[in-house]
mmCIF file of C-alpha atoms in Angstrom:
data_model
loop_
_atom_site.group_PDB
_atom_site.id
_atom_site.type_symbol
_atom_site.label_atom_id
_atom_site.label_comp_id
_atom_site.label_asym_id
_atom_site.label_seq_id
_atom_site.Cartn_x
_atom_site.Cartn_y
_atom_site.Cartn_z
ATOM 1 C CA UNK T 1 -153.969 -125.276 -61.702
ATOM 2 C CA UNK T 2 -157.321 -127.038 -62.128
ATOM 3 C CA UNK T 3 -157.186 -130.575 -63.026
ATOM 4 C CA UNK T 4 -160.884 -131.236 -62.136
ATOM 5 C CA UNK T 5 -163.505 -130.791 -64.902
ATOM 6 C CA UNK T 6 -166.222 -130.073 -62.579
ATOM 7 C CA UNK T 7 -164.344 -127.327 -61.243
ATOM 8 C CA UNK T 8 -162.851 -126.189 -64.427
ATOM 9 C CA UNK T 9 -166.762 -125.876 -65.660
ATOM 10 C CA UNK T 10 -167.583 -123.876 -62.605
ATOM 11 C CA UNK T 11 -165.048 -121.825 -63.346
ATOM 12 C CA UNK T 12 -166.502 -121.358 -66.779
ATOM 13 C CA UNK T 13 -169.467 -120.783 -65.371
ATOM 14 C CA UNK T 14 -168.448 -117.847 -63.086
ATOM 15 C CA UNK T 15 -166.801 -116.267 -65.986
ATOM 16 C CA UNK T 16 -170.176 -115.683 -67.219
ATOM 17 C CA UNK T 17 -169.549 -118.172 -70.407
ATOM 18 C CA UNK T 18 -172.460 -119.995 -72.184
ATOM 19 C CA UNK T 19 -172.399 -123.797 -72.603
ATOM 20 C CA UNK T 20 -172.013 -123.362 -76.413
ATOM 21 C CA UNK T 21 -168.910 -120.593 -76.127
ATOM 22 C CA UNK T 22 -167.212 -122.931 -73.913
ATOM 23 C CA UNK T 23 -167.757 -125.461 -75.943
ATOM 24 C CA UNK T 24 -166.284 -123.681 -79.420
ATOM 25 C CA UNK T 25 -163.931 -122.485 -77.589
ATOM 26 C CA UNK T 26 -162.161 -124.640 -74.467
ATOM 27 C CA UNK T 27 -163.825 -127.774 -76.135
ATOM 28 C CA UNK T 28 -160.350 -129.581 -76.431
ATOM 29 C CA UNK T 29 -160.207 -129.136 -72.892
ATOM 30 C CA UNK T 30 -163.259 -130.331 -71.528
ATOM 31 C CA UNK T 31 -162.480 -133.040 -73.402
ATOM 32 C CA UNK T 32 -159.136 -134.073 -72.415
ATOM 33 C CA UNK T 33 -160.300 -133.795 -68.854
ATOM 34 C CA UNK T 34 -162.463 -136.508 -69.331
ATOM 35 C CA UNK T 35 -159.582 -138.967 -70.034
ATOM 36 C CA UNK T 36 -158.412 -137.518 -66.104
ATOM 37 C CA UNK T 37 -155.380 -134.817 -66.337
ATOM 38 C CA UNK T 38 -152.932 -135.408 -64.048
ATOM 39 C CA UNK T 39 -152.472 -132.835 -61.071
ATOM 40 C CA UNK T 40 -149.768 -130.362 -62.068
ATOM 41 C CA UNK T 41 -146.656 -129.420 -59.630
ATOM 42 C CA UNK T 42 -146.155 -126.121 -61.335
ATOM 43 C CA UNK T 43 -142.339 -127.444 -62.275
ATOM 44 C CA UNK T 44 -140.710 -127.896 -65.373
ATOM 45 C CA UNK T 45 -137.564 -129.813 -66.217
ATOM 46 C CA UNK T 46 -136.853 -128.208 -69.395
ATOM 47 C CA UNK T 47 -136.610 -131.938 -70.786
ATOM 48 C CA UNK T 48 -136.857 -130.607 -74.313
ATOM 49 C CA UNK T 49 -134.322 -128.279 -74.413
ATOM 50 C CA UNK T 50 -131.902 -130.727 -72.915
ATOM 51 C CA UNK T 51 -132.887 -133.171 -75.744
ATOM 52 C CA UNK T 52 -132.463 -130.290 -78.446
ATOM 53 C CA UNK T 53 -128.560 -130.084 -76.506
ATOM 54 C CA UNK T 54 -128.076 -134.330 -76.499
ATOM 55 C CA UNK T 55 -129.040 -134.621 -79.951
ATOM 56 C CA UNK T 56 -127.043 -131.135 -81.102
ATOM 57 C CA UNK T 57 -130.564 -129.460 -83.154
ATOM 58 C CA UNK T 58 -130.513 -126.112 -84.287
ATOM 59 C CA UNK T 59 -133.835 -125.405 -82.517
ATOM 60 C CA UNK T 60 -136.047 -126.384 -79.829
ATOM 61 C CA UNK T 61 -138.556 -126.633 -82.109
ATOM 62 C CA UNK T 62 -137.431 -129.982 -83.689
ATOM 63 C CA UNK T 63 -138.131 -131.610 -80.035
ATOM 64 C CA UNK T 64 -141.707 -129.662 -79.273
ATOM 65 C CA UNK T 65 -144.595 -132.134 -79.927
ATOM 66 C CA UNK T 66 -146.719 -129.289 -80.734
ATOM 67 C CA UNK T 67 -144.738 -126.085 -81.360
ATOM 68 C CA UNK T 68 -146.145 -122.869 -82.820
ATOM 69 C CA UNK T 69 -145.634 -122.210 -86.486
ATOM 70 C CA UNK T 70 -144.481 -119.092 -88.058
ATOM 71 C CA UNK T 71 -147.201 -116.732 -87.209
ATOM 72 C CA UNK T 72 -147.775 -117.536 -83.297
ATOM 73 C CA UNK T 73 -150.939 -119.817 -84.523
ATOM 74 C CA UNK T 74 -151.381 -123.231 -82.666
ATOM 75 C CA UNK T 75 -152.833 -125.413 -84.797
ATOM 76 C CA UNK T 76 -154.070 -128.244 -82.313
ATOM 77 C CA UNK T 77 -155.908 -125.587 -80.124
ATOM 78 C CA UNK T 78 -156.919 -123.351 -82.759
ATOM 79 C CA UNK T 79 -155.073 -120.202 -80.567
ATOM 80 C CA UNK T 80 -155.041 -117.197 -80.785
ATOM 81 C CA UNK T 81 -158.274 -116.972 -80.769
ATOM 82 C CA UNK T 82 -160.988 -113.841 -81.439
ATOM 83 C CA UNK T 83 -161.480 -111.925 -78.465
ATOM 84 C CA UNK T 84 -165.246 -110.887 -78.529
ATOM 85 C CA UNK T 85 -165.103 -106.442 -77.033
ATOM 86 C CA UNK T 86 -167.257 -107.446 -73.856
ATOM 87 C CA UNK T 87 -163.859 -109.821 -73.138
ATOM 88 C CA UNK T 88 -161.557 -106.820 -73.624
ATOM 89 C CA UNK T 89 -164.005 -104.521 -71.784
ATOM 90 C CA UNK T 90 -163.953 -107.068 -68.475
ATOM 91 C CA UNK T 91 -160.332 -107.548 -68.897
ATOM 92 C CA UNK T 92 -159.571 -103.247 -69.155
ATOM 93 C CA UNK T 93 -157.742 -104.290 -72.327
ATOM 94 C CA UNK T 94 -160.168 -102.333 -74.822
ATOM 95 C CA UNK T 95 -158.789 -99.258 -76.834
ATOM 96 C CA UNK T 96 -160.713 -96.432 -75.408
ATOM 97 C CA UNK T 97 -159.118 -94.316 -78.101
ATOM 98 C CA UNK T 98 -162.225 -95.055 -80.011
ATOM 99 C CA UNK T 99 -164.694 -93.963 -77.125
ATOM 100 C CA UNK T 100 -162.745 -90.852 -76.609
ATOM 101 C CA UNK T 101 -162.532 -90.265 -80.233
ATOM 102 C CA UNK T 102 -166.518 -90.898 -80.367
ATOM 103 C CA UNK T 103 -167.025 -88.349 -77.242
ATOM 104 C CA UNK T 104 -165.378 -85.008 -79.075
#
């Protein structure tokens, strides 16, 4: 996982992303990598679900500094976000069904 902003903006970079759409977009990020992020170990304790358990909570939730709300929507990030087509087109995640509907 990157921890390095100058990396991190390479990255960005590579990915074909402007200044201004990484900013909009990943600005929280670039941000909080100028405080330093720690480097990550790619393992999790489950701490909060073992708090939800101590403290006898009906829901992980109650425990989650940030959880999601009802609809999937994180408001401290802004996610999901839009996905612009070119995206879906790089990622082979656009419906061709309208192509193939356009090519009869």
């Amino acid at each position: 996982r990157i921890n390095d902003p100058e990396i991190q903006n390479r990255m960005f970079r590579a990915l074909g992303l402007s200044e201004e759409t990484v900013k909009q977009r990943f600005g929280f990020l670039v941000d909080a990598f100028h405080y330093g992020a720690p480097p990550h170990g790619g393992m999790a304790y489950g701490l909060d679900r073992l708090v939800m358990l101590m403290l006898h909570l009906p829901s992980i939730k109650e425990v989650i500094a940030f959880p999601k709300v009802q609809n999937a929507s994180e408001p401290m990030s802004g996610s999901p976000d839009i996905v612009d087509k070119k995206q879906l087109r790089d990622l082979h995640l656009l419906n061709d069904a309208e192509k193939e509907m356009a090519d009869k």
